Amino acid sequence: MQTLTQIRALLDAHGLKPRHRLGQNFLHDKNLLRRLIEAAGITPGELVLEVGPGTGTLTEGLVACGAEVVACEIDPGLAAIVREGLGARVQLVEGDCLGRGRRLAEAVERALARRPFTLVANLPYQVASTLIVTLLVQYPACHGQFVTIQREVADRLAATPGTKTYGALTVIVGALAEVSVIARLGPACFWPRPTVGSAMVAIRPRSPAEHGIESPATMATFVTALFGRRRKQLGTIFGRDTRWPPGITGDLRPDALSIDQIVALSCLSMPS
Ligand code: SAM
């Protein structure tokens, strides 16, 4: 793993500067990187997806644990640093980790080859929510996500009904996984310092059937559409004559319902 001085020197040597647009805030606290890897419980030979290896500091830690790492980096300059530093010890995919239609990029899918994997990453803020949901909904082969995300996203994951932060992300992730906080990180853990705090979280999927969810994708589409009308009463959305699941009445608004209630409601079809 790399010190701040080493990270800066690697960027300088390649004529690079951190790009805010790509969420390039490098985590230089080795103890925190170790905690993330430990929480993920990586064992030798395990397949790990890392999105955004940057200069490869977390990647080095994962390789040292014996993980088989697929690392996807969008910035060609940083990809060159990873290739020089780690060579054949990681399978590097260059480009956007996300593909079309709420899937991973095809090159990432090819590298994972439908095998079970774990996501371990210090995520760029632009892709964090989409990636977390994509993996939970579309990739049952993903056994866990151990990620650093902006505090604001972590707060949305932990939000309770009736609050401003409670929304589609809270419900989709809460219905499909257990979320726990590994550590809270101040801006000083990163270079350059972001304006907001971050958190390391563990997202452990549970069986969709546990919540009576037949299709995670259908449930996610329903929840997204429902929260598109979060200020409307349910009776206005679905019609006053709807037969509501137990505990639900037509005068409630979507954001007043618990995760279980929304899942129960998802047996109704969303009017267009
Ligand atoms: N892993 C390094 C660390 O822990 O310090 C860097 C993490 S930095 C927060 C996010 C990384 O994600 C950057 O290297 C950035 O170039 C990369 N990135 C941003 N958007 C991406 C995308 N859509 N697909 C793949 N990588 C992306």
Tab-separated table of C-alpha atoms and ligand atoms in Angstrom:
chain	number	residue	atom	x	y	z
A	1	MET	CA	0.000	0.000	0.000
A	2	GLN	CA	1.130	3.548	-0.663
A	3	THR	CA	1.862	6.615	1.454
A	4	LEU	CA	0.581	10.039	0.443
A	5	THR	CA	4.090	10.953	-0.702
A	6	GLN	CA	4.204	7.872	-2.945
A	7	ILE	CA	0.752	8.585	-4.425
A	8	ARG	CA	1.741	12.178	-5.226
A	9	ALA	CA	5.062	11.048	-6.698
A	10	LEU	CA	3.336	8.484	-8.953
A	11	LEU	CA	0.966	11.140	-10.311
A	12	ASP	CA	3.828	13.646	-10.794
A	13	ALA	CA	5.974	11.079	-12.588
A	14	HIS	CA	3.124	10.491	-15.062
A	15	GLY	CA	2.265	14.183	-15.447
A	16	LEU	CA	-1.174	13.663	-13.850
A	17	LYS	CA	-3.293	15.764	-11.516
A	18	PRO	CA	-6.316	14.490	-9.515
A	19	ARG	CA	-9.477	14.905	-11.603
A	20	HIS	CA	-12.457	16.021	-9.543
A	21	ARG	CA	-14.850	15.031	-12.355
A	22	LEU	CA	-13.784	11.389	-11.892
A	23	GLY	CA	-14.023	11.456	-8.095
A	24	GLN	CA	-10.255	11.176	-7.718
A	25	ASN	CA	-9.760	11.575	-3.975
A	26	PHE	CA	-7.048	9.133	-3.008
A	27	LEU	CA	-7.309	7.359	0.333
A	28	HIS	CA	-3.875	7.458	1.950
A	29	ASP	CA	-4.666	6.047	5.407
A	30	LYS	CA	-3.283	2.511	5.289
A	31	ASN	CA	-5.021	1.464	8.513
A	32	LEU	CA	-8.401	2.307	7.008
A	33	LEU	CA	-7.575	0.441	3.798
A	34	ARG	CA	-6.613	-2.582	5.929
A	35	ARG	CA	-9.911	-2.339	7.839
A	36	LEU	CA	-11.848	-2.414	4.582
A	37	ILE	CA	-9.974	-5.505	3.387
A	38	GLU	CA	-10.372	-7.208	6.777
A	39	ALA	CA	-14.114	-6.479	6.854
A	40	ALA	CA	-14.415	-8.090	3.435
A	41	GLY	CA	-12.714	-11.202	4.867
A	42	ILE	CA	-10.831	-11.871	1.645
A	43	THR	CA	-9.317	-15.350	1.423
A	44	PRO	CA	-6.600	-16.509	-1.011
A	45	GLY	CA	-7.929	-17.241	-4.485
A	46	GLU	CA	-11.119	-15.218	-3.942
A	47	LEU	CA	-12.289	-13.133	-6.895
A	48	VAL	CA	-12.493	-9.408	-6.088
A	49	LEU	CA	-13.794	-6.585	-8.265
A	50	GLU	CA	-12.202	-3.214	-7.547
A	51	VAL	CA	-13.757	-0.224	-9.290
A	52	GLY	CA	-11.350	2.698	-9.604
A	53	PRO	CA	-7.953	1.365	-8.477
A	54	GLY	CA	-6.429	4.839	-8.947
A	55	THR	CA	-2.692	4.464	-8.264
A	56	GLY	CA	-3.271	0.904	-7.008
A	57	THR	CA	-2.892	1.323	-3.247
A	58	LEU	CA	-5.949	-0.749	-2.235
A	59	THR	CA	-5.206	-3.074	-5.150
A	60	GLU	CA	-1.791	-3.869	-3.658
A	61	GLY	CA	-3.437	-4.770	-0.337
A	62	LEU	CA	-5.929	-7.060	-2.062
A	63	VAL	CA	-3.209	-8.792	-4.088
A	64	ALA	CA	-1.173	-9.258	-0.888
A	65	CYS	CA	-4.149	-11.176	0.590
A	66	GLY	CA	-4.011	-13.572	-2.341
A	67	ALA	CA	-7.157	-12.228	-4.027
A	68	GLU	CA	-7.626	-12.589	-7.746
A	69	VAL	CA	-8.339	-8.950	-8.607
A	70	VAL	CA	-10.289	-7.559	-11.546
A	71	ALA	CA	-9.693	-3.789	-11.447
A	72	CYS	CA	-11.625	-1.394	-13.668
A	73	GLU	CA	-10.179	2.109	-14.142
A	74	ILE	CA	-11.648	4.788	-16.406
A	75	ASP	CA	-8.608	7.103	-16.429
A	76	PRO	CA	-5.966	5.868	-18.925
A	77	GLY	CA	-3.169	7.675	-17.028
A	78	LEU	CA	-4.019	5.886	-13.772
A	79	ALA	CA	-4.518	2.583	-15.597
A	80	ALA	CA	-0.925	2.940	-16.859
A	81	ILE	CA	0.296	3.372	-13.254
A	82	VAL	CA	-1.554	0.211	-12.147
A	83	ARG	CA	-0.196	-1.731	-15.119
A	84	GLU	CA	3.371	-0.639	-14.344
A	85	GLY	CA	3.032	-1.313	-10.607
A	86	LEU	CA	1.101	-4.561	-10.590
A	87	GLY	CA	1.448	-5.954	-14.106
A	88	ALA	CA	0.034	-9.442	-14.506
A	89	ARG	CA	-0.923	-9.650	-10.825
A	90	VAL	CA	-4.236	-7.928	-11.616
A	91	GLN	CA	-6.625	-8.206	-14.505
A	92	LEU	CA	-7.007	-4.571	-15.527
A	93	VAL	CA	-10.063	-3.407	-17.461
A	94	GLU	CA	-9.794	0.090	-18.886
A	95	GLY	CA	-12.983	2.135	-19.231
A	96	ASP	CA	-16.255	2.906	-17.479
A	97	CYS	CA	-17.286	0.142	-15.062
A	98	LEU	CA	-20.944	0.648	-15.988
A	99	GLY	CA	-22.409	-0.536	-19.262
A	100	ARG	CA	-25.814	-0.131	-20.850
A	101	GLY	CA	-29.137	-1.083	-19.344
A	102	ARG	CA	-28.094	-1.119	-15.697
A	103	ARG	CA	-25.353	-3.700	-16.298
A	104	LEU	CA	-21.628	-3.715	-15.694
A	105	ALA	CA	-19.485	-2.951	-18.732
A	106	GLU	CA	-19.167	-5.979	-21.008
A	107	ALA	CA	-15.392	-6.122	-20.515
A	108	VAL	CA	-15.900	-6.310	-16.730
A	109	GLU	CA	-18.501	-9.058	-17.134
A	110	ARG	CA	-16.091	-11.007	-19.351
A	111	ALA	CA	-13.325	-10.703	-16.760
A	112	LEU	CA	-15.637	-11.899	-13.951
A	113	ALA	CA	-16.855	-14.764	-16.157
A	114	ARG	CA	-20.020	-15.368	-14.071
A	115	ARG	CA	-17.935	-16.467	-11.083
A	116	PRO	CA	-18.821	-15.481	-7.486
A	117	PHE	CA	-17.066	-12.240	-6.532
A	118	THR	CA	-16.867	-9.513	-3.888
A	119	LEU	CA	-16.674	-5.775	-4.572
A	120	VAL	CA	-13.972	-4.000	-2.557
A	121	ALA	CA	-13.451	-0.377	-3.573
A	122	ASN	CA	-13.059	3.240	-2.676
A	123	LEU	CA	-15.832	4.285	-5.022
A	124	PRO	CA	-15.932	7.411	-7.167
A	125	TYR	CA	-18.930	9.411	-5.915
A	126	GLN	CA	-20.520	9.643	-9.398
A	127	VAL	CA	-21.086	5.903	-9.755
A	128	ALA	CA	-21.543	4.751	-6.143
A	129	SER	CA	-25.351	4.519	-5.877
A	130	THR	CA	-25.854	3.136	-9.385
A	131	LEU	CA	-23.131	0.531	-8.963
A	132	ILE	CA	-24.373	-0.637	-5.540
A	133	VAL	CA	-27.928	-1.085	-6.856
A	134	THR	CA	-26.782	-2.663	-10.131
A	135	LEU	CA	-24.784	-5.322	-8.294
A	136	LEU	CA	-27.602	-6.087	-5.833
A	137	VAL	CA	-30.312	-6.266	-8.462
A	138	GLN	CA	-28.551	-7.806	-11.453
A	139	TYR	CA	-25.612	-9.813	-10.081
A	140	PRO	CA	-26.520	-12.535	-7.568
A	141	ALA	CA	-22.924	-13.747	-8.025
A	142	CYS	CA	-21.790	-10.676	-6.049
A	143	HIS	CA	-21.470	-11.980	-2.475
A	144	GLY	CA	-20.802	-8.662	-0.780
A	145	GLN	CA	-19.867	-5.029	-1.282
A	146	PHE	CA	-17.258	-3.408	0.980
A	147	VAL	CA	-16.956	0.159	-0.134
A	148	THR	CA	-16.016	3.704	0.775
A	149	ILE	CA	-18.803	6.089	-0.192
A	150	GLN	CA	-19.768	9.687	0.515
A	151	ARG	CA	-21.379	10.178	3.927
A	152	GLU	CA	-24.482	11.508	2.207
A	153	VAL	CA	-24.977	8.182	0.371
A	154	ALA	CA	-24.307	6.224	3.587
A	155	ASP	CA	-26.973	8.355	5.310
A	156	ARG	CA	-29.457	7.553	2.540
A	157	LEU	CA	-28.763	3.831	3.024
A	158	ALA	CA	-29.542	4.124	6.755
A	159	ALA	CA	-32.501	6.551	6.445
A	160	THR	CA	-35.820	5.972	8.194
A	161	PRO	CA	-39.344	6.543	6.803
A	162	GLY	CA	-40.619	10.100	6.868
A	163	THR	CA	-37.184	11.698	6.510
A	164	LYS	CA	-35.874	13.628	3.489
A	165	THR	CA	-33.073	11.141	2.840
A	166	TYR	CA	-35.407	8.103	2.825
A	167	GLY	CA	-35.956	7.142	-0.789
A	168	ALA	CA	-35.626	4.581	-3.555
A	169	LEU	CA	-31.968	3.865	-2.718
A	170	THR	CA	-32.836	3.171	0.952
A	171	VAL	CA	-35.650	0.807	0.054
A	172	ILE	CA	-34.021	-1.126	-2.795
A	173	VAL	CA	-30.787	-1.712	-0.874
A	174	GLY	CA	-32.580	-2.327	2.454
A	175	ALA	CA	-34.874	-4.917	0.862
A	176	LEU	CA	-32.009	-6.851	-0.703
A	177	ALA	CA	-29.151	-6.515	1.810
A	178	GLU	CA	-27.936	-5.879	5.350
A	179	VAL	CA	-25.949	-2.636	5.567
A	180	SER	CA	-23.464	-1.871	8.338
A	181	VAL	CA	-20.917	0.896	8.848
A	182	ILE	CA	-17.271	-0.211	9.100
A	183	ALA	CA	-15.788	3.259	9.728
A	184	ARG	CA	-16.510	6.955	9.335
A	185	LEU	CA	-13.836	8.964	7.536
A	186	GLY	CA	-13.093	12.684	7.685
A	187	PRO	CA	-11.852	14.630	4.635
A	188	ALA	CA	-8.243	14.512	5.966
A	189	CYS	CA	-7.995	10.787	5.104
A	190	PHE	CA	-8.017	11.713	1.408
A	191	TRP	CA	-5.886	13.684	-0.990
A	192	PRO	CA	-7.074	16.017	-2.275
A	193	ARG	CA	-9.447	16.618	0.653
A	194	PRO	CA	-13.093	16.329	-0.410
A	195	THR	CA	-15.550	18.892	0.967
A	196	VAL	CA	-17.684	16.181	2.585
A	197	GLY	CA	-17.127	13.194	4.884
A	198	SER	CA	-17.195	9.550	3.814
A	199	ALA	CA	-18.009	6.167	5.308
A	200	MET	CA	-16.860	2.613	4.742
A	201	VAL	CA	-19.855	0.319	4.587
A	202	ALA	CA	-20.471	-3.407	4.274
A	203	ILE	CA	-23.421	-4.418	2.125
A	204	ARG	CA	-24.214	-8.103	2.535
A	205	PRO	CA	-26.920	-9.410	0.208
A	206	ARG	CA	-29.628	-11.636	1.609
A	207	SER	CA	-31.913	-13.912	-0.289
A	208	PRO	CA	-34.639	-11.843	-2.054
A	209	ALA	CA	-37.105	-14.610	-1.128
A	210	GLU	CA	-36.602	-13.653	2.558
A	211	HIS	CA	-38.630	-10.511	1.827
A	212	GLY	CA	-40.990	-12.296	-0.569
A	213	ILE	CA	-39.297	-10.652	-3.560
A	214	GLU	CA	-39.680	-12.743	-6.718
A	215	SER	CA	-37.799	-10.430	-9.054
A	216	PRO	CA	-35.331	-7.867	-7.643
A	217	ALA	CA	-35.374	-6.012	-10.983
A	218	THR	CA	-39.176	-5.655	-11.002
A	219	MET	CA	-39.151	-4.568	-7.354
A	220	ALA	CA	-36.448	-1.955	-8.062
A	221	THR	CA	-38.350	-0.539	-11.053
A	222	PHE	CA	-41.522	-0.320	-8.933
A	223	VAL	CA	-39.744	1.411	-6.045
A	224	THR	CA	-38.046	3.933	-8.349
A	225	ALA	CA	-41.385	4.822	-9.973
A	226	LEU	CA	-43.108	5.017	-6.577
A	227	PHE	CA	-40.568	7.484	-5.182
A	228	GLY	CA	-40.935	9.525	-8.379
A	229	ARG	CA	-44.315	10.384	-6.819
A	230	ARG	CA	-43.228	10.486	-3.188
A	231	ARG	CA	-45.430	13.484	-2.259
A	232	LYS	CA	-48.638	11.987	-3.699
A	233	GLN	CA	-51.067	9.932	-1.606
A	234	LEU	CA	-51.176	6.221	-2.438
A	235	GLY	CA	-54.896	6.511	-3.286
A	236	THR	CA	-54.053	9.101	-5.935
A	237	ILE	CA	-51.304	6.916	-7.384
A	238	PHE	CA	-53.079	3.543	-7.403
A	239	GLY	CA	-56.755	4.505	-7.208
A	240	ARG	CA	-59.018	4.799	-4.163
A	241	ASP	CA	-60.569	1.335	-4.683
A	242	THR	CA	-57.247	-0.502	-4.402
A	243	ARG	CA	-57.115	-3.481	-2.007
A	244	TRP	CA	-54.209	-2.452	0.187
A	245	PRO	CA	-51.837	-4.878	1.938
A	246	PRO	CA	-52.304	-4.966	5.758
A	247	GLY	CA	-51.407	-1.715	7.549
A	248	ILE	CA	-51.529	0.435	4.418
A	249	THR	CA	-54.225	3.007	3.631
A	250	GLY	CA	-54.809	5.227	0.618
A	251	ASP	CA	-54.093	8.473	2.475
A	252	LEU	CA	-50.443	7.528	3.161
A	253	ARG	CA	-47.581	8.821	1.030
A	254	PRO	CA	-44.800	6.512	-0.269
A	255	ASP	CA	-42.143	7.984	2.010
A	256	ALA	CA	-44.192	7.150	5.143
A	257	LEU	CA	-44.055	3.396	4.437
A	258	SER	CA	-41.489	0.974	5.864
A	259	ILE	CA	-39.309	-1.107	3.551
A	260	ASP	CA	-41.445	-4.209	4.237
A	261	GLN	CA	-44.643	-2.289	3.461
A	262	ILE	CA	-43.230	-1.039	0.153
A	263	VAL	CA	-42.174	-4.556	-0.796
A	264	ALA	CA	-45.688	-5.776	0.051
A	265	LEU	CA	-47.114	-2.961	-2.072
A	266	SER	CA	-44.908	-3.937	-5.026
A	267	CYS	CA	-47.360	-6.759	-5.835
A	268	LEU	CA	-49.554	-3.957	-7.256
A	269	SER	CA	-48.767	-2.727	-10.734
A	270	MET	CA	-47.645	0.872	-11.057
A	271	PRO	CA	-50.079	2.884	-13.180
A	272	SER	CA	-48.339	4.780	-15.996
B	1	SAM	N1	-8.600	3.237	-5.263
B	1	SAM	C1	-7.971	4.540	-5.104
B	1	SAM	C2	-7.917	4.856	-3.625
B	1	SAM	O1	-8.427	4.061	-2.823
B	1	SAM	O2	-7.371	5.907	-3.272
B	1	SAM	C3	-8.688	5.639	-5.903
B	1	SAM	C4	-10.152	5.833	-5.559
B	1	SAM	S1	-10.840	7.302	-6.247
B	1	SAM	C5	-12.051	7.731	-5.002
B	1	SAM	C6	-11.940	6.727	-7.498
B	1	SAM	C7	-11.288	6.089	-8.721
B	1	SAM	O3	-12.340	5.671	-9.605
B	1	SAM	C8	-10.403	6.998	-9.570
B	1	SAM	O4	-9.239	6.278	-9.878
B	1	SAM	C9	-11.198	7.294	-10.820
B	1	SAM	O5	-10.425	7.563	-11.954
B	1	SAM	C10	-11.998	6.004	-10.962
B	1	SAM	N2	-13.269	6.119	-11.697
B	1	SAM	C11	-14.123	7.178	-11.736
B	1	SAM	N3	-15.223	6.873	-12.446
B	1	SAM	C12	-15.071	5.587	-12.870
B	1	SAM	C13	-15.886	4.713	-13.660
B	1	SAM	N4	-17.069	5.113	-14.135
B	1	SAM	N5	-15.433	3.454	-13.903
B	1	SAM	C14	-14.214	3.052	-13.421
B	1	SAM	N6	-13.404	3.844	-12.681
B	1	SAM	C15	-13.831	5.089	-12.397
